[in-house]
XYZ file of C-alpha atoms in Angstrom:
556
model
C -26.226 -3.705 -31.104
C -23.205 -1.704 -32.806
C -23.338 1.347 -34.636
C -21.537 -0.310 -37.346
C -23.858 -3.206 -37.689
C -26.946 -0.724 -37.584
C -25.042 1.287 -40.192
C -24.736 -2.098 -42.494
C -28.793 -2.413 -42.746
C -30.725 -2.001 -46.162
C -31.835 1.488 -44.729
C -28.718 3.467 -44.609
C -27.459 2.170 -48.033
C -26.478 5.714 -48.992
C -25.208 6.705 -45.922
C -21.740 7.746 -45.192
C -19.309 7.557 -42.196
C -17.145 11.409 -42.439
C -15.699 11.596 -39.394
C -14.886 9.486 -35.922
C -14.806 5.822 -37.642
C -12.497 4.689 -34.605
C -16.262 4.899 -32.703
C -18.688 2.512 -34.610
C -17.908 0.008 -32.151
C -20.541 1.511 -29.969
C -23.237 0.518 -28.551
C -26.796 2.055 -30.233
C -29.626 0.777 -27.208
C -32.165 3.889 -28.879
C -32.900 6.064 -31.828
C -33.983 9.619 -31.623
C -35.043 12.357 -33.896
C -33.738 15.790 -33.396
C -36.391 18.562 -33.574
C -35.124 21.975 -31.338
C -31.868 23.668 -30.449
C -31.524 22.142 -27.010
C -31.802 18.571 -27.590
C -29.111 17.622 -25.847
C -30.564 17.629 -22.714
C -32.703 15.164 -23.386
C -30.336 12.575 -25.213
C -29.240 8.891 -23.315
C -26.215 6.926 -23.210
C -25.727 4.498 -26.518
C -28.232 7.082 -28.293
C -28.342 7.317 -31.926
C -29.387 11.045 -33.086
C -30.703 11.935 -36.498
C -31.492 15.459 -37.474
C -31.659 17.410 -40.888
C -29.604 20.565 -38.976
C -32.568 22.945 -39.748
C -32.084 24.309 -36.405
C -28.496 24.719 -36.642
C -28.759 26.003 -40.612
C -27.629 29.727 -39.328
C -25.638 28.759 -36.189
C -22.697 26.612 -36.895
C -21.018 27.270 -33.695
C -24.113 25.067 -32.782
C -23.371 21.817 -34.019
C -19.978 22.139 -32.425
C -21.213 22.459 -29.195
C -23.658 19.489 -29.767
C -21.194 17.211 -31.020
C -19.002 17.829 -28.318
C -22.115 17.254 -25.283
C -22.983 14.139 -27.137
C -19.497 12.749 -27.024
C -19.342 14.138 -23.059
C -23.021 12.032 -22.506
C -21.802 8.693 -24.299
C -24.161 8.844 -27.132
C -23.410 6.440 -30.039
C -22.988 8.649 -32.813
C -24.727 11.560 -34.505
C -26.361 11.291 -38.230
C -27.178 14.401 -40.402
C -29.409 14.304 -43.402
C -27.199 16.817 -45.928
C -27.966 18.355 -48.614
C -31.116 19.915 -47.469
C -30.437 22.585 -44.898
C -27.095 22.070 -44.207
C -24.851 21.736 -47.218
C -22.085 19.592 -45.460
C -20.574 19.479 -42.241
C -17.819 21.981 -41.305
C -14.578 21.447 -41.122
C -13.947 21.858 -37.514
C -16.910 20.047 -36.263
C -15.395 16.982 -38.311
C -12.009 17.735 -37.125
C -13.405 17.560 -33.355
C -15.084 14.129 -34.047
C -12.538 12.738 -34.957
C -10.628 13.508 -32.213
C -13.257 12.176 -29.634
C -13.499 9.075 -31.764
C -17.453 10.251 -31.948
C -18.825 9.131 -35.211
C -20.698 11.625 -37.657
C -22.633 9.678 -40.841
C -24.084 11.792 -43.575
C -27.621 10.124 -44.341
C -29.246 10.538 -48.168
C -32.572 12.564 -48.949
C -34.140 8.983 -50.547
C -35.972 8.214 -46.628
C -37.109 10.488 -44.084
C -35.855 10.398 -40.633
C -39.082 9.071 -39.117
C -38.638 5.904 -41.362
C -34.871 5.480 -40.375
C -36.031 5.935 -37.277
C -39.219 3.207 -36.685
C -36.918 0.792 -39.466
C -33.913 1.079 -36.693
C -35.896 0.940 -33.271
C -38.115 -2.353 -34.831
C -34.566 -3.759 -35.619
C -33.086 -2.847 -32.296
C -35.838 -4.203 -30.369
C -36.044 -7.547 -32.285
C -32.292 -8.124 -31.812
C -33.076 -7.171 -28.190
C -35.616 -10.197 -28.224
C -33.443 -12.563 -29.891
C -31.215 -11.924 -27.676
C -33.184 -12.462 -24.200
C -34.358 -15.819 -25.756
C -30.663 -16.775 -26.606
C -29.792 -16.208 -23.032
C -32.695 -17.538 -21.658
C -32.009 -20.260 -24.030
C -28.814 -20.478 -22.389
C -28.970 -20.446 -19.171
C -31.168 -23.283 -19.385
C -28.723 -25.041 -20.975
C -25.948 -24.329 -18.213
C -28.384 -25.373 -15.472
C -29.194 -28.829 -17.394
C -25.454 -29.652 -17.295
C -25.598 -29.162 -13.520
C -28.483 -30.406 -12.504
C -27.548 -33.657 -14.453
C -24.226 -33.807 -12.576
C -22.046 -32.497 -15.460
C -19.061 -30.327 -13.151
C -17.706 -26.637 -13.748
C -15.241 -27.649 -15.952
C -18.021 -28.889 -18.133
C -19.904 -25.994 -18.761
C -16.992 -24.249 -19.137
C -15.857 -26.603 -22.250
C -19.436 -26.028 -23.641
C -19.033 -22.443 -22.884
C -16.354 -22.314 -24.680
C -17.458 -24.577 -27.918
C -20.991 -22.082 -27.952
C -18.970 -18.812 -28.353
C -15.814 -20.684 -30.059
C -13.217 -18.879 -27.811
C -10.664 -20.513 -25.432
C -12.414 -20.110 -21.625
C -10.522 -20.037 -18.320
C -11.837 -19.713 -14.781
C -9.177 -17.920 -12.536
C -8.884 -17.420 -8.810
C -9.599 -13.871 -7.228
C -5.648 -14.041 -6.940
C -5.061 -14.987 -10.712
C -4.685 -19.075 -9.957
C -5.913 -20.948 -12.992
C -9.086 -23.196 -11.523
C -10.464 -24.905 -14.730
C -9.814 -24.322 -18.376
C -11.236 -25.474 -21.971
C -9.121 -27.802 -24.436
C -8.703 -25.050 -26.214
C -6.950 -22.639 -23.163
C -3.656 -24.551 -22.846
C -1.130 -24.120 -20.601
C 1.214 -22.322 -22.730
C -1.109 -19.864 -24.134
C -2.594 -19.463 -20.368
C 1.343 -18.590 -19.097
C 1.702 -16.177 -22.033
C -1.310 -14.692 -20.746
C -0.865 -14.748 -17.096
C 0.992 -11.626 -16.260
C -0.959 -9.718 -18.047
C -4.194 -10.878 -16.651
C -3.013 -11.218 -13.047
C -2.155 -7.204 -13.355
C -5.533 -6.502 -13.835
C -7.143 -8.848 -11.063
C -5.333 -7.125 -8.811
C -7.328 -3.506 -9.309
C -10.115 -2.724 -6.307
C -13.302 -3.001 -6.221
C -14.380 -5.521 -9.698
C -18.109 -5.706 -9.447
C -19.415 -5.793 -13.104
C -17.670 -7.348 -16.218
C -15.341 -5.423 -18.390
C -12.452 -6.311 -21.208
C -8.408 -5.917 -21.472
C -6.131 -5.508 -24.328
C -3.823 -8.507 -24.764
C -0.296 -8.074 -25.795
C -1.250 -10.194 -28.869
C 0.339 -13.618 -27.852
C 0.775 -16.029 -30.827
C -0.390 -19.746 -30.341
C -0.650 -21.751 -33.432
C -1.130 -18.557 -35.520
C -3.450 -16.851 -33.872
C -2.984 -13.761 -32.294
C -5.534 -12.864 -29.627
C -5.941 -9.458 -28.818
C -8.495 -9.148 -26.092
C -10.472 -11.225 -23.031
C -13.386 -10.550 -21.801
C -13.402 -10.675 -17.955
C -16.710 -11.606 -15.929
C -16.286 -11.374 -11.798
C -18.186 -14.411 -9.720
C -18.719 -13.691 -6.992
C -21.143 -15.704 -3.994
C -20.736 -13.521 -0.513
C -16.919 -12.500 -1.392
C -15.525 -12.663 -4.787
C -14.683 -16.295 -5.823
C -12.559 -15.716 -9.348
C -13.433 -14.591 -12.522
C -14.514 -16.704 -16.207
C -12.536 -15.126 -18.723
C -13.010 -15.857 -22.519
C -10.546 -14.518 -25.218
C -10.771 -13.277 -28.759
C -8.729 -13.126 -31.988
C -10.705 -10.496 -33.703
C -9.058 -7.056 -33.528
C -11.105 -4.543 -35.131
C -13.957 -5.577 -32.895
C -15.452 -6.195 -29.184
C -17.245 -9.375 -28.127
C -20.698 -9.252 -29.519
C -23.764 -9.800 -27.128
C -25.010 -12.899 -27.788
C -21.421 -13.876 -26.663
C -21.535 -11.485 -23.545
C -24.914 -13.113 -22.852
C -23.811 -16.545 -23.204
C -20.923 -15.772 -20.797
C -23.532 -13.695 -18.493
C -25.535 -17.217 -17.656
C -21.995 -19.420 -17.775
C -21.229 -16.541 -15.303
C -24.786 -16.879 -13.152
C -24.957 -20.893 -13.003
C -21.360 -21.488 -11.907
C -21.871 -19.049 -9.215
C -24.470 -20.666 -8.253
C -22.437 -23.904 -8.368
C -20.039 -22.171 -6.108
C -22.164 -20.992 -4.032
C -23.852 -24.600 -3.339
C -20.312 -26.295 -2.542
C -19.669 -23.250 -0.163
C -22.372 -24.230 1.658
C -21.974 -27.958 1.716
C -18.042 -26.636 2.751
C -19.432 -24.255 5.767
C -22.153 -26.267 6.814
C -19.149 -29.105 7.673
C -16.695 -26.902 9.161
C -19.646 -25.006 11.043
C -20.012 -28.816 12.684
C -16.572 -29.536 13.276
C -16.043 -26.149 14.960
C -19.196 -26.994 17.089
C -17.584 -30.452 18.252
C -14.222 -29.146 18.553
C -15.105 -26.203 20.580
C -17.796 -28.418 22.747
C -14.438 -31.004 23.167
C -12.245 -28.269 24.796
C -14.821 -26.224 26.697
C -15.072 -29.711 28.809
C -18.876 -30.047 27.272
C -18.331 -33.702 26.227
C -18.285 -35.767 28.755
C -19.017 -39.263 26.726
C -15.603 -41.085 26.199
C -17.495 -43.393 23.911
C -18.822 -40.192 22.066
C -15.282 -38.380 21.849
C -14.023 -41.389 20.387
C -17.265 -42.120 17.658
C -16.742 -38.494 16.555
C -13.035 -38.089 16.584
C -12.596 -40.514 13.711
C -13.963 -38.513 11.420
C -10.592 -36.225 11.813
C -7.809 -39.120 11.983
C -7.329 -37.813 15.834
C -7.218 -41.689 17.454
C -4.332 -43.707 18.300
C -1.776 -41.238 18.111
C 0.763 -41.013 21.140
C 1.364 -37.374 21.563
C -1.158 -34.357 21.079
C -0.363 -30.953 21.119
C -2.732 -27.547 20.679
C -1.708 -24.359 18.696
C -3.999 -21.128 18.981
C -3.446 -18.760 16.260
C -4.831 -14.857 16.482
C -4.703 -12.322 14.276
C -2.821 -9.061 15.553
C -5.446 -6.172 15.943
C -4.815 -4.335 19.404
C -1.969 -2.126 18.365
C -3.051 -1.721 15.115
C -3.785 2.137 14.619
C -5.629 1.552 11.169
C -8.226 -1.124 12.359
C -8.610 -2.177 15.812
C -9.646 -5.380 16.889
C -13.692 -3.751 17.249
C -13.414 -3.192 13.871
C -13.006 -6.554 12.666
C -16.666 -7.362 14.040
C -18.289 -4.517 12.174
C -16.619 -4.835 9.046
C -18.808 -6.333 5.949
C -15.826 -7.542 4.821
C -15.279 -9.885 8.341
C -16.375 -13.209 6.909
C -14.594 -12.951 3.469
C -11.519 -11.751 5.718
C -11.702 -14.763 7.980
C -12.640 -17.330 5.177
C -9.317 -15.970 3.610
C -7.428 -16.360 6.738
C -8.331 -20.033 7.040
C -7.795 -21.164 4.337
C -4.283 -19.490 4.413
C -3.377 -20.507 7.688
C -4.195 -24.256 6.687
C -2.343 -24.479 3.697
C 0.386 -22.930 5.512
C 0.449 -25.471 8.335
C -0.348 -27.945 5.771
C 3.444 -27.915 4.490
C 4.658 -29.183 8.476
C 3.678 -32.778 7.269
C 1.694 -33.115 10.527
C -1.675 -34.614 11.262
C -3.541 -31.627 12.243
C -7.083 -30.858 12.502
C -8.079 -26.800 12.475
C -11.177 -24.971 13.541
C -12.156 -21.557 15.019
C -13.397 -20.562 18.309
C -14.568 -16.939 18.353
C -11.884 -14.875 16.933
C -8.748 -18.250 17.346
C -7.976 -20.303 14.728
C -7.130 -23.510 16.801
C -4.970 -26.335 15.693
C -4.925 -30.119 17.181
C -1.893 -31.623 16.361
C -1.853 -35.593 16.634
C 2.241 -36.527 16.446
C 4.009 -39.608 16.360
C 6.535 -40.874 18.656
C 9.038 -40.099 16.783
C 7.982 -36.322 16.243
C 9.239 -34.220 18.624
C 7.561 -31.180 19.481
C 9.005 -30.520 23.335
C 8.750 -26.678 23.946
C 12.494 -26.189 24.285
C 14.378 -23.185 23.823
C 16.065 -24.278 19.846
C 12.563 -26.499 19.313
C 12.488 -27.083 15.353
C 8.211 -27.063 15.812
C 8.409 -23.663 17.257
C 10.955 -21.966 14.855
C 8.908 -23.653 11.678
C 6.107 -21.720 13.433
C 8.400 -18.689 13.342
C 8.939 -19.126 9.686
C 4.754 -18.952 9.029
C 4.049 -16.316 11.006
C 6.956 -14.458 9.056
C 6.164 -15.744 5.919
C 2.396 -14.801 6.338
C 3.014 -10.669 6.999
C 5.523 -10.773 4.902
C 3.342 -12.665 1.496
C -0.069 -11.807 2.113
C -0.029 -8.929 5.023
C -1.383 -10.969 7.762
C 0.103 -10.328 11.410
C -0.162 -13.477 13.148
C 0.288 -14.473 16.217
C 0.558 -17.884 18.041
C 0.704 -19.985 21.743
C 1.436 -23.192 22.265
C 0.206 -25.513 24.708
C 2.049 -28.448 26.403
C 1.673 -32.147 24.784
C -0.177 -34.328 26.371
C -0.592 -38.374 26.175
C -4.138 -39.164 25.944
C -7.081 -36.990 23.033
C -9.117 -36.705 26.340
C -6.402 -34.201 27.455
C -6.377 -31.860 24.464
C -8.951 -29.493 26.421
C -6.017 -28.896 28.765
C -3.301 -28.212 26.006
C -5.551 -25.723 24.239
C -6.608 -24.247 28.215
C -2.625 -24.011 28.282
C -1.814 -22.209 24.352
C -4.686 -19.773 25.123
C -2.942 -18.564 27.951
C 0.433 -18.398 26.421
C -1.029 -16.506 23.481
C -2.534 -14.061 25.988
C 0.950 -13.579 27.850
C 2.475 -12.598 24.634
C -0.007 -10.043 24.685
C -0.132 -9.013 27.947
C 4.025 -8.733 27.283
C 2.789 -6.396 24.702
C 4.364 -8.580 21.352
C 3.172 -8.470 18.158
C 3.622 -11.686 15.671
C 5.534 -14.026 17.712
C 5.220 -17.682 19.086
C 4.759 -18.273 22.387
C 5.308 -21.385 24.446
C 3.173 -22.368 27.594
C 5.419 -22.140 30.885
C 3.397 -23.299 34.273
C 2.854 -20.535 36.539
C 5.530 -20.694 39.740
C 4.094 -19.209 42.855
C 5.653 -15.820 42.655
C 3.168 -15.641 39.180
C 0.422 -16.619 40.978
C 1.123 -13.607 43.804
C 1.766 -11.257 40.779
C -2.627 -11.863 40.528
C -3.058 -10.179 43.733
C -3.121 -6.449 43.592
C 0.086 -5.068 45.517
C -2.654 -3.429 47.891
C -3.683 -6.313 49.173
C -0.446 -8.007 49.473
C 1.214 -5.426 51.528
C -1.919 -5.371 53.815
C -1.057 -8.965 54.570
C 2.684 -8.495 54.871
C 2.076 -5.932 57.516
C -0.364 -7.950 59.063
C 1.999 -11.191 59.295
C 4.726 -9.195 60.858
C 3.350 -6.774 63.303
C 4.968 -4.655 65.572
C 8.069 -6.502 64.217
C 7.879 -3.681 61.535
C 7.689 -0.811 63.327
C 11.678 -1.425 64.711
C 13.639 0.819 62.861
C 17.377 0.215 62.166
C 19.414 -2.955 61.838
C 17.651 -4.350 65.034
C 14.883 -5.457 62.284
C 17.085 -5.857 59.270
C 18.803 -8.559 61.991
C 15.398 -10.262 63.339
C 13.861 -10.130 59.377
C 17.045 -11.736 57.912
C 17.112 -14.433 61.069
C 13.666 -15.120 60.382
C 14.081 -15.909 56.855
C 17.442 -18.148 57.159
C 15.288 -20.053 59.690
C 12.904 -21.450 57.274
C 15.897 -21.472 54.273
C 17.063 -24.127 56.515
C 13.483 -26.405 57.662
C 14.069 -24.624 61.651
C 17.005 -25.966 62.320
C 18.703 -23.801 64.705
C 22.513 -24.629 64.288
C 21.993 -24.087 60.351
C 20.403 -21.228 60.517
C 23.566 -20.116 63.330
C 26.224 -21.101 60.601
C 24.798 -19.301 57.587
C 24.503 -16.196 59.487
C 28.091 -16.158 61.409
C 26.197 -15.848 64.701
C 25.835 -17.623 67.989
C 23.260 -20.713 68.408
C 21.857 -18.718 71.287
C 22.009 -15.942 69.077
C 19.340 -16.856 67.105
C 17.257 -18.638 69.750
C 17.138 -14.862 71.216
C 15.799 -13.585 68.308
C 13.497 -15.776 67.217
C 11.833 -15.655 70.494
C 12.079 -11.952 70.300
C 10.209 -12.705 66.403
C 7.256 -14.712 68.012
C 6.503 -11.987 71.188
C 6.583 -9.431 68.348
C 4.269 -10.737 65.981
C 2.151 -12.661 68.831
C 2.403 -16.304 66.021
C 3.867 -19.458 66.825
C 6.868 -20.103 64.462
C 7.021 -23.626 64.616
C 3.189 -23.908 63.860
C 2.639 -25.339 60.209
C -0.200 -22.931 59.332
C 2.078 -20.040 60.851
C 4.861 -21.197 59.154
C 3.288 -21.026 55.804
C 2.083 -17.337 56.000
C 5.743 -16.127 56.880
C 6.954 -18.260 53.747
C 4.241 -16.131 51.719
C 4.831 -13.094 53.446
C 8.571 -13.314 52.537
C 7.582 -13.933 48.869
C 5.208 -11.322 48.488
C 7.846 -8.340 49.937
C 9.654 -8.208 46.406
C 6.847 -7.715 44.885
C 5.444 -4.397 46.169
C 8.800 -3.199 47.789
C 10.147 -3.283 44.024
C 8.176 -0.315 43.365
C-alpha cells in the first residue's frame, strides 16, 4: 500500500508529515522498529521505520547519515516519535529530505511504537490478502471470457470498465491492435508519439509507467499510462491503461487487475501462435517435400495444393530470399543458429518479407527451407515476369530489398528461377533461384536480385579445377606441343579453323589465306603428331573441348 494511505489510518491521527511530502506515494510492503545505532543495515526496500531517536539523542550527525542510507536503500519513509528524546528534527536533516523527496512524519506520545507497529503490519497484511483474492478473483474472470469464446478485445473492454480507465493493446512496434470504447482514435493519436518513444527502449521485461504530456479529450487531462509487456517466446505488444489522476500512481488492485488482463491474453496469444506455427510448420513440410522431388503422387500434389490457390494458373515462377550474413563483421551467418534471439528474428523476418511481397498483387504462397524464405508465385497470362534485362518483376524486387535495409535494417538478398508451365515443374524453378542466389554470392554481392541464366559449356569447364584441365589439354595434343615457334602457332590455328568450319577443307583454306594443300599438309602433320584420327567423331569432340578449355587456364 502507500505511505500516504497508511499515514490516513485511525493510528497516526496525530501524526505529522515535516519534510519530503513529494514521497508518500511510496510503497510501505513492512514496518520496523528502530532499536540500535546501526539499523540501517538491516532495513528493506518499501520499509517503514519508526524510532523514538534515543540512540541518536547525543549524535545528530547520526540521523543525517540515516536518513540519507534509507533514501540510498529505497525505504518508504522514516517516522520519529518527538518530544521524548529528541525535541524536533534538525534543520538540515529536514532540509536533506526534502531534497531526496524521502518523507520524515513526526508521530505523537498517545501510542507506543510497538502498537503502530502490529496496528500497521495487521493492516498491511490484510490489504495484502484482499488483494491476492481480488486478483485471483480476477483472473478467473479473464479466463471465463476466454474459455467461453469472448475475444481479446473483450477482456480488454471489461478490463477497462473494472479499473474505469481507457485500455489499449499496442504492437511491440507501437501499432494499435485492440482498444476499449473509451480509447478512441483521437485520444490514441494524441498519445501515440509519446508512447511509441518509449516502446522503442531495450530490453522491457517487467511493467513500468510514463508521464503523459497531459492530452485533453472531453475535459480530461490524463497524465500517466501504465505500461504492461506480453510477451509469449518474443515480445508480442504491450496492454497499456491510462489515468487522469495527477497527484497519484495506479493503485494495486488496478496493477493487479491489469497483471491477470496481462497473464490471460498472453496466454491467448500464445494459443493462436501455436495454432499459426503448427500450420505454417505443415505447409513448410509439404512445400519443401514438393521441391526436394519427395512427392511423387500427381493426384496428391494436386489434393494438397488447393489449400494455397496454386491450381490452374498458367505460369509459375520461384523466388528464394536469404538474409545477408557472410560479410557481416558484427554477426556471421554461425551466429544466427546460436542466437536465443533466432526464432523471434526469423518470425520477424517472415512476416516482413510477406507483407512486403504482399503489396506485388501476386498470388504467392511463402515458406522456409532451412535458412530461405521461398516464394511460389502462380501468375496469369497476362503477368509478365520474363527475366529480362528492364523486367518490372525484378526491379519491384529491387525496390523491397531496398526498402527492407533501408526501414527495418534487414539485408536481403534474392534469386530468381525461370517460369515454368505446369505446378509439377516448380521443383525445377526453385532448383534454378537457389542457384542464382548462390552465384550472387559466389560473385561476392550483398542485397541484390539475381536472375537464373543456364550454364553454357565454358561454365560447366569453369567446375573442373584448372589442374585437371590442362592435364587433358596436354594430353589431347601431344608432341604437337612441344614445337616451339610459329610452326605450332600455324598447325594450332589450322586445327581450330578446321572444325570452325564442320572439316571442310577449302573453308578452312579461305579463312586462313593459305593453299588447299596447305592445310591438307598440316592437318596430316596434326594427326602423326598427336597419334588421333581427326575426322573420328569421338576425336573430334575432345579437340573441340580441348580448344575450350585453353582460355581457361592459359588466362592465368
Amino acid at each position: 500500500m502507500l505511505l500516504k494511505e497508511l499515514i490516513s489510518l485511525p493510528i497516526y491521527a496525530n501524526a505529522k508529515v515535516v519534510a519530503g511530502h513529494e514521497g508518500m506515494t511510496n510503497s510501505v510492503q513492512s514496518v520496523n522498529i528502530m532499536d540500535a545505532p546501526d539499523i540501517i543495515h538491516y532495513l528493506k526496500p518499501q520499509e517503514l521505520l519508526l524510532t523514538t531517536g534515543y540512540a541518536m539523542k547525543d549524535q545528530p550527525e547520526a540521523l543525517l547519515s540515516l536518513v540519507t542510507n534509507m533514501a540510498k536503500v529505497g525505504c518508504a519513509g522514516l517516522a520519529i516519535k518527538t518530544k521524548r528524546f529528541l525535541q524536533e528534527v534538525p534543520e538540515d536533516v529536514l532540509q536533506c529530505a526534502e531534497r531526496l523527496q524521502f518523507p520524515i512524519i513526526e508521530l505523537s506520545l498517545e501510542q507506543s511504537l510497538g502498537d503502530i507497529s502490529n496496528y500497521s503490519l495487521s493492516h498491511i497484511l490484510e490489504k495484502r490478502t484482499d488483494e491476492l483474492h481480488y486478483a485471483l478473483t480476477t483472473h478467473k474472470q479473464f479466463s471465463q471470457m476466454i474459455m467461453q469464446g469472448k475475444s481479446t478485445e473483450d477482456v480488454i473492454e471489461e478490463l477497462s470498465l473494472l479499473i474505469n480507465s481507457p485500455v489499449m493493446l499496442m504492437n511491440s512496434h507501437g501499432g494499435l491492435l485492440f482498444h476499449s470504447s473509451s480509447m478512441t482514435e483521437e485520444l490514441y493519436h494524441g498519445l501515440l508519439a509519446e508512447l511509441q518513444a518509449e516502446l522503442t527502449s531495450p530490453a522491457l521485461h517487467s511493467s513500468f509507467r510514463i508521464a503523459l504530456p497531459t492530452p485533453t479529450f472531453k475535459g480530461t487531462l490524463y497524465s500517466s499510462a501504465e505500461l504492461h509487456p506480453i510477451a509469449t517466446f518474443q515480445l508480442e505488444g504491450f496492454l497499456i491503461a491510462l489515468t487522469s489522476d495527477i497527484s497519484k500512481h495506479f493503485s494495486n488492485l488496478t496493477k493487479h487487475a491489469m497483471e491477470q488482463a496481462t497473464n490471460v491474453i498472453g496466454l491467448e496469444l500464445m494459443k493462436k501462435q501455436a495454432v499459426k506455427e503448427r500450420s505454417r510448420r505443415y505447409k513448410n513440410e509439404f512445400f519443401s517435400d514438393f521441391v526436394d522431388g519427395l512427392i511423387t503422387s500427381e493426384q496428391e500434389l494436386i489434393h494438397r495444393s488447393k489449400n494455397y490457390d496454386l491450381l490452374g494458373h498458367p505460369v509459375y515462377i520461384s523466388v528464394v530470399a536469404k538474409r545477408d550474413t557472410s560479410f557481416d563483421p558484427v554477426r556471421p551467418a554461425s551466429a544466427l543458429e546460436t542466437d536465443g534471439r533466432f526464432i523471434s528474428e526469423r518470425d520477424r523476418h517472415y512476416n516482413l518479407l510477406k507483407s512486403e511481397f504482399s503489396k506485388l498483387d501476386l498470388r504467392f504462397v511463402l515458406f522456409t527451407k532451412n535458412e530461405y524464405f521461398c516464394f511460389l508465385v502462380a501468375l496469369h497470362a497476362s503477368q509478365d515476369v520474363t527475366t529480362g534485362k528492364e523486367n518490372k518483376f525484378i526491379e519491384q524486387l529491387k525496390k523491397m530489398v531496398s526498402s527492407l535495409s533501408e526501414l527495418h535494417g534487414i539485408p536481403i538478398s534474392m534469386g530468381i528461377g525461370n517460369p515454368v508451365l505446369q505446378l509439377p515443374h516448380i521443383p525445377l524453378s526453385y532448383k534454378e533461384a537457389i542457384e542464382a542466389l548462390q552465384s550472387g554470392y559466389d560473385a561476392r554481392k550483398k542485397q541484390f536480385v539475381q536472375p537464373y541464366h543456364a550454364k553454357n559449356f565454358n561454365n560447366l569447364l569453369r567446375l573442373i579445377p584448372k589442374e585437371e584441365l590442362k592435364e587433358y589439354y596436354e594430353e589431347t595434343f601431344k608432341d604437337l606441343l612441344s614445337i616451339e615457334g610459329k610452326e605450332r602457332s600455324d598447325l594450332l590455328k589450322t586445327l581450330s579453323t578446321f572444325y570452325n568450319t564442320h572439316c571442310q577443307l577449302a573453308e578452312t583454306a579461305k579463312q586462313l589465306f593459305v593453299h588447299r594443300n596447305t592445310v591438307t599438309y598440316r592437318l596430316d602433320k596434326c594427326e602423326r603428331l598427336t597419334g588421333r584420327d581427326l575426322r573420328d567423331p569421338v576425336e573430334s569432340l575432345r579437340f573441340r573441348t580441348a580448344f575450350s578449355m585453353e582460355s581457361l587456364f592459359l588466362a592465368d
